[in-house]
Structures are given as C-alpha cells and as structure tokens.
Amino acid sequence: MTDHRFQDKRMDKRSQVFISKKMSYALRHNPAKYGLTLDKYGYVDLHQFLAAMNRVHHFHPRLTEMTIREIMHGAKKQRFKIKNGQICALYGHSIPGIIKHPEKVPPAVLYHGTARRFLPSIWQKGLLPMGRQYVHLSADQATARQVGQRRDQKPAILVVDAAAASRDGIKFYYANDQVWLVDQLPAKYLRLLSASR
Ligand code: HQG
C-alpha cells in the first residue's frame, strides 16, 4: 500500500515532459500568450508564472513550485533556473528583444551537433541562430550528438575552435554547464568531427 501511494504521488514522465514543454514555450517563445513579460535576463516572477500557467493550461493538480522543482530535478538538461522568487529559461529563446546571458570565457573547444543536410549552408554562412536568438553550442561531443539527433539519426558533429574565436573577439555566453551561446560563428572556426558514423 505504501508503494502504491508513493507511486500515486510521483508524476509520470509523460506529464513531466508535457509540463516542461509548456514551460519552455512560455519562457522561451511566447510569454505574451500567458500575459507575462520577461525582464532583460529572461526572468519572470515565479508566482505570476504559476498563476499564468494554471490559468492557460488548467493543470490538474495545479502546477506548483514543488512540481516545477521536481521536473527540473528529474530532467537530464538544466533548462530552467529559479532564483530570488523568479524563474527563467536558461537558453533557447526566440522572442523579440534579446535576452542577456552572462558573458564568459569559453572552454578551448566546444561542439555543435547538426543535421548532415545543413552542412553545405553552414560551410558557406557559418553557424547562424536561425529561429532562435543565439547559436547553441555543446560542452561535449555526447551532448552535441544528442542535439543533432533531433534532426538526423547520424548527425554531423562540428568541433568549434572556441579559443581562437574568443581571441578574435567573438563573445561567448554561458547558459549552463552543457550549453554555450554565441551570436553567430564564421565557418573558419568549425571543423567536422564525424558526419556519418
Ligand atoms: C542549424 C535543444 C543551415 C543548426 C537542444 C541547427 C539545444 C544552420 C538548426 C537547443 C545554419 C537550428 C538548441 C546555417 C545553423 N545553415 N542550418 N548557416 N546555422 N544551422 O533548434 O542548436 O531540448 O534552433 O545546426 O538540445 O539544434 O529544447 O538549435 O540544426 O540545446 O531544451 O539550424 O535546443 O534543447 O536549430 O538546439 P535550433 P539547436 P531543448
């Protein structure tokens, strides 16, 4: 019986993913739909956020800070941050009005996982933010592979010479230990690690 009750209290993975996607949508792409305005760092008051999420999605049981913390704790990726009673998405924004991230000296090498079909354009134009505010880079190859696999079973992994780019004045922004951001990145700082393994 104890086991049963314990299971009932735990949210299933599908609900966690569902809520997490709605949170990403609100905090990265469309806060206005929720009547929310993000500050320049992407933060919004947590209570306002919870009220807005519950108003729009009618979550049962109601979404609470505890649930959000549970989702954040259980996720492989650190997508959100709660600080001083506020919440933000750490990366991924597409809203107009650029979100500021802390500028930081990057590790010497970063990675970018992408679809093989994008390579000709990337070699020509470099990495561009496309639909988002920034280009997203990964701290390690495994993460880059996972990112690329969203679009290609055998993704291309690009090695980014972050040391050289940084020396040349390109600014790097820190999102979390796995995700770094840049405004864009010329192809001369990129080389292919593997295209079709
Ligand atoms: C590609 C997920 C053609 C770029 C992930 C990428 C990440 C170009 C796509 C985060 C190009 C943009 C972001 C060019 C770049 N020509 N294609 N010149 N420059 N591209 O989704 O990095 O699970 O905006 O290679 O894990 O894939 O949502 O960026 O394939 O951390 O938390 O254009 O989103 O995190 O795609 O992914 P995206 P991304 P979450």
mmCIF file of C-alpha atoms and ligand atoms in Angstrom:
data_model
loop_
_atom_site.group_PDB
_atom_site.id
_atom_site.type_symbol
_atom_site.label_atom_id
_atom_site.label_comp_id
_atom_site.label_asym_id
_atom_site.label_seq_id
_atom_site.Cartn_x
_atom_site.Cartn_y
_atom_site.Cartn_z
ATOM 1 C CA MET A 1 0.000 0.000 0.000
ATOM 2 C CA THR A 2 2.808 2.374 0.805
ATOM 3 C CA ASP A 3 4.318 1.650 -2.588
ATOM 4 C CA HIS A 4 1.047 2.373 -4.265
ATOM 5 C CA ARG A 5 0.631 5.710 -2.538
ATOM 6 C CA PHE A 6 4.213 6.614 -3.312
ATOM 7 C CA GLN A 7 3.638 5.912 -6.988
ATOM 8 C CA ASP A 8 0.466 7.981 -6.993
ATOM 9 C CA LYS A 9 2.322 10.953 -5.632
ATOM 10 C CA ARG A 10 5.036 10.802 -8.259
ATOM 11 C CA MET A 11 4.303 12.462 -11.516
ATOM 12 C CA ASP A 12 4.751 10.192 -14.517
ATOM 13 C CA LYS A 13 7.454 11.048 -17.028
ATOM 14 C CA ARG A 14 4.966 11.971 -19.750
ATOM 15 C CA SER A 15 3.321 14.592 -17.564
ATOM 16 C CA GLN A 16 6.735 15.973 -16.659
ATOM 17 C CA VAL A 17 7.715 16.291 -20.317
ATOM 18 C CA PHE A 18 4.351 17.859 -21.174
ATOM 19 C CA ILE A 19 4.656 20.488 -18.453
ATOM 20 C CA SER A 20 8.312 21.122 -19.270
ATOM 21 C CA LYS A 21 7.410 21.782 -22.916
ATOM 22 C CA LYS A 22 4.708 24.244 -21.903
ATOM 23 C CA MET A 23 7.204 25.958 -19.595
ATOM 24 C CA SER A 24 9.742 26.202 -22.415
ATOM 25 C CA TYR A 25 7.107 27.604 -24.726
ATOM 26 C CA ALA A 26 6.098 30.269 -22.211
ATOM 27 C CA LEU A 27 9.620 31.234 -21.129
ATOM 28 C CA ARG A 28 11.429 30.936 -24.474
ATOM 29 C CA HIS A 29 8.940 31.661 -27.195
ATOM 30 C CA ASN A 30 5.621 33.212 -26.234
ATOM 31 C CA PRO A 31 5.352 34.784 -22.760
ATOM 32 C CA ALA A 32 2.756 37.223 -24.158
ATOM 33 C CA LYS A 33 0.293 34.359 -24.650
ATOM 34 C CA TYR A 34 0.424 33.966 -20.855
ATOM 35 C CA GLY A 35 0.221 37.690 -20.159
ATOM 36 C CA LEU A 36 3.835 37.578 -18.960
ATOM 37 C CA THR A 37 6.712 39.955 -19.633
ATOM 38 C CA LEU A 38 10.267 38.731 -19.123
ATOM 39 C CA ASP A 39 12.959 41.034 -17.801
ATOM 40 C CA LYS A 40 16.071 41.539 -19.906
ATOM 41 C CA TYR A 41 17.645 38.400 -18.466
ATOM 42 C CA GLY A 42 14.570 36.306 -19.216
ATOM 43 C CA TYR A 43 13.246 36.150 -15.647
ATOM 44 C CA VAL A 44 9.651 36.470 -14.519
ATOM 45 C CA ASP A 45 8.107 36.365 -11.049
ATOM 46 C CA LEU A 46 7.518 32.697 -10.129
ATOM 47 C CA HIS A 47 4.074 33.239 -8.601
ATOM 48 C CA GLN A 48 2.930 35.169 -11.650
ATOM 49 C CA PHE A 49 4.316 32.395 -13.814
ATOM 50 C CA LEU A 50 2.499 29.664 -11.887
ATOM 51 C CA ALA A 51 -0.780 31.600 -11.956
ATOM 52 C CA ALA A 52 -0.466 32.170 -15.704
ATOM 53 C CA MET A 53 0.441 28.534 -16.455
ATOM 54 C CA ASN A 54 -2.520 27.302 -14.417
ATOM 55 C CA ARG A 55 -4.866 29.834 -15.988
ATOM 56 C CA VAL A 56 -3.934 28.860 -19.546
ATOM 57 C CA HIS A 57 -3.498 25.093 -19.151
ATOM 58 C CA HIS A 58 -5.887 24.213 -16.280
ATOM 59 C CA PHE A 59 -3.369 21.774 -14.828
ATOM 60 C CA HIS A 60 -4.803 19.082 -12.524
ATOM 61 C CA PRO A 61 -3.444 19.061 -9.908
ATOM 62 C CA ARG A 62 -2.499 22.713 -10.045
ATOM 63 C CA LEU A 63 1.089 23.400 -11.060
ATOM 64 C CA THR A 64 3.137 24.372 -8.015
ATOM 65 C CA GLU A 65 6.709 25.433 -7.340
ATOM 66 C CA MET A 66 7.309 21.977 -5.867
ATOM 67 C CA THR A 67 6.205 20.303 -9.102
ATOM 68 C CA ILE A 68 8.438 22.557 -11.156
ATOM 69 C CA ARG A 69 11.388 21.795 -8.890
ATOM 70 C CA GLU A 70 10.635 18.081 -9.226
ATOM 71 C CA ILE A 71 10.623 18.393 -13.019
ATOM 72 C CA MET A 72 13.866 20.380 -13.001
ATOM 73 C CA HIS A 73 15.478 17.852 -10.701
ATOM 74 C CA GLY A 74 14.396 14.884 -12.819
ATOM 75 C CA ALA A 75 15.428 16.319 -16.195
ATOM 76 C CA LYS A 76 18.711 15.447 -17.885
ATOM 77 C CA LYS A 77 19.035 19.001 -19.197
ATOM 78 C CA GLN A 78 19.178 22.066 -16.992
ATOM 79 C CA ARG A 79 16.612 24.167 -18.876
ATOM 80 C CA PHE A 80 15.266 26.465 -16.166
ATOM 81 C CA LYS A 81 16.549 28.350 -13.176
ATOM 82 C CA ILE A 82 14.723 29.602 -10.095
ATOM 83 C CA LYS A 83 16.379 32.461 -8.233
ATOM 84 C CA ASN A 84 15.062 35.041 -5.766
ATOM 85 C CA GLY A 85 11.444 34.083 -6.382
ATOM 86 C CA GLN A 86 11.846 34.331 -10.134
ATOM 87 C CA ILE A 87 12.132 31.756 -12.915
ATOM 88 C CA CYS A 88 13.805 31.827 -16.339
ATOM 89 C CA ALA A 89 14.658 29.554 -19.238
ATOM 90 C CA LEU A 90 18.443 29.288 -19.422
ATOM 91 C CA TYR A 91 18.607 29.128 -23.239
ATOM 92 C CA GLY A 92 16.568 28.608 -26.383
ATOM 93 C CA HIS A 93 14.759 31.958 -26.606
ATOM 94 C CA SER A 94 13.105 33.115 -29.804
ATOM 95 C CA ILE A 95 11.080 36.089 -28.531
ATOM 96 C CA PRO A 96 11.826 39.506 -29.986
ATOM 97 C CA GLY A 97 14.014 41.558 -27.659
ATOM 98 C CA ILE A 98 17.267 39.841 -26.962
ATOM 99 C CA ILE A 99 17.719 38.035 -23.638
ATOM 100 C CA LYS A 100 21.053 38.777 -21.983
ATOM 101 C CA HIS A 101 23.220 35.912 -20.787
ATOM 102 C CA PRO A 102 26.413 36.230 -18.781
ATOM 103 C CA GLU A 103 29.469 36.588 -20.990
ATOM 104 C CA LYS A 104 32.192 34.134 -20.064
ATOM 105 C CA VAL A 105 35.493 32.837 -21.430
ATOM 106 C CA PRO A 106 34.600 29.503 -23.078
ATOM 107 C CA PRO A 107 36.491 26.225 -22.856
ATOM 108 C CA ALA A 108 39.068 25.919 -25.659
ATOM 109 C CA VAL A 109 36.842 23.553 -27.612
ATOM 110 C CA LEU A 110 33.062 23.356 -27.932
ATOM 111 C CA TYR A 111 30.817 21.238 -30.190
ATOM 112 C CA HIS A 112 27.733 21.662 -32.324
ATOM 113 C CA GLY A 113 25.571 18.738 -33.409
ATOM 114 C CA THR A 114 23.540 19.262 -36.540
ATOM 115 C CA ALA A 115 21.898 17.507 -39.472
ATOM 116 C CA ARG A 116 24.213 16.468 -42.310
ATOM 117 C CA ARG A 117 21.901 18.219 -44.766
ATOM 118 C CA PHE A 118 22.657 21.610 -43.181
ATOM 119 C CA LEU A 119 26.410 21.330 -43.710
ATOM 120 C CA PRO A 120 26.705 22.959 -47.163
ATOM 121 C CA SER A 121 24.904 26.033 -45.887
ATOM 122 C CA ILE A 122 26.906 26.053 -42.628
ATOM 123 C CA TRP A 123 30.220 25.896 -44.528
ATOM 124 C CA GLN A 124 29.007 28.810 -46.626
ATOM 125 C CA LYS A 125 27.423 31.060 -43.992
ATOM 126 C CA GLY A 126 28.801 29.763 -40.708
ATOM 127 C CA LEU A 127 26.554 28.892 -37.775
ATOM 128 C CA LEU A 128 23.556 31.223 -37.621
ATOM 129 C CA PRO A 129 20.947 31.415 -34.852
ATOM 130 C CA MET A 130 18.156 30.570 -37.324
ATOM 131 C CA GLY A 131 14.872 30.692 -35.367
ATOM 132 C CA ARG A 132 16.461 31.458 -32.010
ATOM 133 C CA GLN A 133 18.313 34.431 -30.555
ATOM 134 C CA TYR A 134 21.680 32.651 -30.362
ATOM 135 C CA VAL A 135 23.596 29.733 -31.817
ATOM 136 C CA HIS A 136 23.687 26.907 -29.242
ATOM 137 C CA LEU A 137 26.947 25.052 -28.637
ATOM 138 C CA SER A 138 27.564 21.979 -26.500
ATOM 139 C CA ALA A 139 30.295 21.440 -23.951
ATOM 140 C CA ASP A 140 30.941 17.837 -25.009
ATOM 141 C CA GLN A 141 30.559 15.538 -28.000
ATOM 142 C CA ALA A 142 27.894 13.317 -26.428
ATOM 143 C CA THR A 143 25.618 16.299 -25.812
ATOM 144 C CA ALA A 144 26.226 17.632 -29.326
ATOM 145 C CA ARG A 145 25.306 14.222 -30.726
ATOM 146 C CA GLN A 146 22.024 14.225 -28.798
ATOM 147 C CA VAL A 147 21.221 17.727 -30.035
ATOM 148 C CA GLY A 148 21.977 16.719 -33.647
ATOM 149 C CA GLN A 149 19.954 13.525 -33.358
ATOM 150 C CA ARG A 150 16.809 15.618 -33.012
ATOM 151 C CA ARG A 151 17.158 16.189 -36.757
ATOM 152 C CA ASP A 152 19.385 13.431 -38.150
ATOM 153 C CA GLN A 153 19.927 9.841 -36.968
ATOM 154 C CA LYS A 154 23.600 10.162 -37.824
ATOM 155 C CA PRO A 155 24.265 13.801 -37.069
ATOM 156 C CA ALA A 156 27.311 15.770 -38.062
ATOM 157 C CA ILE A 157 29.379 16.884 -35.094
ATOM 158 C CA LEU A 158 31.240 20.136 -35.589
ATOM 159 C CA VAL A 159 34.247 20.969 -33.466
ATOM 160 C CA VAL A 160 34.317 24.658 -32.575
ATOM 161 C CA ASP A 161 37.675 26.345 -32.033
ATOM 162 C CA ALA A 162 36.277 28.471 -29.231
ATOM 163 C CA ALA A 163 39.729 29.570 -28.070
ATOM 164 C CA ALA A 164 40.516 31.126 -31.467
ATOM 165 C CA ALA A 165 37.057 32.648 -31.847
ATOM 166 C CA SER A 166 37.238 34.136 -28.373
ATOM 167 C CA ARG A 167 40.737 35.502 -29.082
ATOM 168 C CA ASP A 168 39.324 37.122 -32.213
ATOM 169 C CA GLY A 169 36.714 38.966 -30.147
ATOM 170 C CA ILE A 170 33.662 36.727 -30.577
ATOM 171 C CA LYS A 171 31.607 36.826 -27.394
ATOM 172 C CA PHE A 172 30.552 33.607 -25.710
ATOM 173 C CA TYR A 173 27.642 33.463 -23.286
ATOM 174 C CA TYR A 174 27.123 30.870 -20.586
ATOM 175 C CA ALA A 175 23.719 29.185 -20.314
ATOM 176 C CA ASN A 176 24.570 26.137 -18.202
ATOM 177 C CA ASP A 177 27.465 23.684 -17.884
ATOM 178 C CA GLN A 178 26.405 21.963 -21.119
ATOM 179 C CA VAL A 179 25.167 24.856 -23.243
ATOM 180 C CA TRP A 180 27.090 27.872 -24.541
ATOM 181 C CA LEU A 181 25.706 30.593 -26.769
ATOM 182 C CA VAL A 182 27.148 32.826 -29.482
ATOM 183 C CA ASP A 183 25.532 35.396 -31.749
ATOM 184 C CA GLN A 184 26.904 33.592 -34.793
ATOM 185 C CA LEU A 185 30.071 31.795 -35.769
ATOM 186 C CA PRO A 186 32.015 32.003 -39.051
ATOM 187 C CA ALA A 187 32.877 28.665 -40.657
ATOM 188 C CA LYS A 188 36.614 29.208 -40.215
ATOM 189 C CA TYR A 189 36.237 28.231 -36.546
ATOM 190 C CA LEU A 190 34.496 24.948 -37.417
ATOM 191 C CA ARG A 191 35.720 21.543 -38.456
ATOM 192 C CA LEU A 192 33.857 18.310 -38.980
ATOM 193 C CA LEU A 193 34.368 15.576 -36.410
ATOM 194 C CA SER A 194 32.127 12.938 -37.907
ATOM 195 C CA ALA A 195 29.364 13.013 -40.450
ATOM 196 C CA SER A 196 28.005 9.519 -40.804
ATOM 197 C CA ARG A 197 29.024 7.057 -38.169
HETATM 198 C C1 HQG B 1 21.207 24.825 -37.968
HETATM 199 C C2 HQG B 1 17.501 21.937 -27.567
HETATM 200 C C3 HQG B 1 21.667 25.904 -42.179
HETATM 201 C C4 HQG B 1 21.772 24.337 -36.654
HETATM 202 C C5 HQG B 1 18.866 21.410 -27.905
HETATM 203 C C6 HQG B 1 20.548 23.664 -36.058
HETATM 204 C C7 HQG B 1 19.763 22.619 -27.823
HETATM 205 C C8 HQG B 1 22.038 26.098 -39.924
HETATM 206 C C9 HQG B 1 19.391 24.465 -36.606
HETATM 207 C C10 HQG B 1 18.851 23.772 -28.135
HETATM 208 C C11 HQG B 1 22.936 27.161 -40.122
HETATM 209 C C12 HQG B 1 18.768 25.373 -35.571
HETATM 210 C C13 HQG B 1 19.139 24.376 -29.462
HETATM 211 C C14 HQG B 1 23.171 27.567 -41.459
HETATM 212 C C15 HQG B 1 22.835 26.794 -38.007
HETATM 213 N N1 HQG B 1 22.519 26.920 -42.446
HETATM 214 N N2 HQG B 1 21.412 25.467 -40.932
HETATM 215 N N3 HQG B 1 24.010 28.581 -41.764
HETATM 216 N N4 HQG B 1 23.403 27.586 -38.927
HETATM 217 N N5 HQG B 1 22.014 25.885 -38.600
HETATM 218 O O1 HQG B 1 16.803 24.033 -32.618
HETATM 219 O O2 HQG B 1 21.323 24.005 -31.685
HETATM 220 O O3 HQG B 1 15.702 20.165 -25.537
HETATM 221 O O4 HQG B 1 17.397 26.439 -33.149
HETATM 222 O O5 HQG B 1 22.864 23.475 -36.854
HETATM 223 O O6 HQG B 1 19.279 20.375 -27.067
HETATM 224 O O7 HQG B 1 19.620 22.384 -32.715
HETATM 225 O O8 HQG B 1 14.801 22.347 -26.340
HETATM 226 O O9 HQG B 1 19.184 24.886 -32.457
HETATM 227 O O10 HQG B 1 20.459 22.323 -36.501
HETATM 228 O O11 HQG B 1 20.411 22.817 -26.609
HETATM 229 O O12 HQG B 1 15.998 22.202 -24.145
HETATM 230 O O13 HQG B 1 19.920 25.275 -37.644
HETATM 231 O O14 HQG B 1 17.518 23.227 -28.119
HETATM 232 O O15 HQG B 1 17.286 21.997 -26.193
HETATM 233 O O16 HQG B 1 18.056 24.566 -34.676
HETATM 234 O O17 HQG B 1 19.178 23.358 -30.475
HETATM 235 P P1 HQG B 1 17.758 25.001 -33.197
HETATM 236 P P2 HQG B 1 19.906 23.594 -31.878
HETATM 237 P P3 HQG B 1 15.864 21.659 -25.527
#
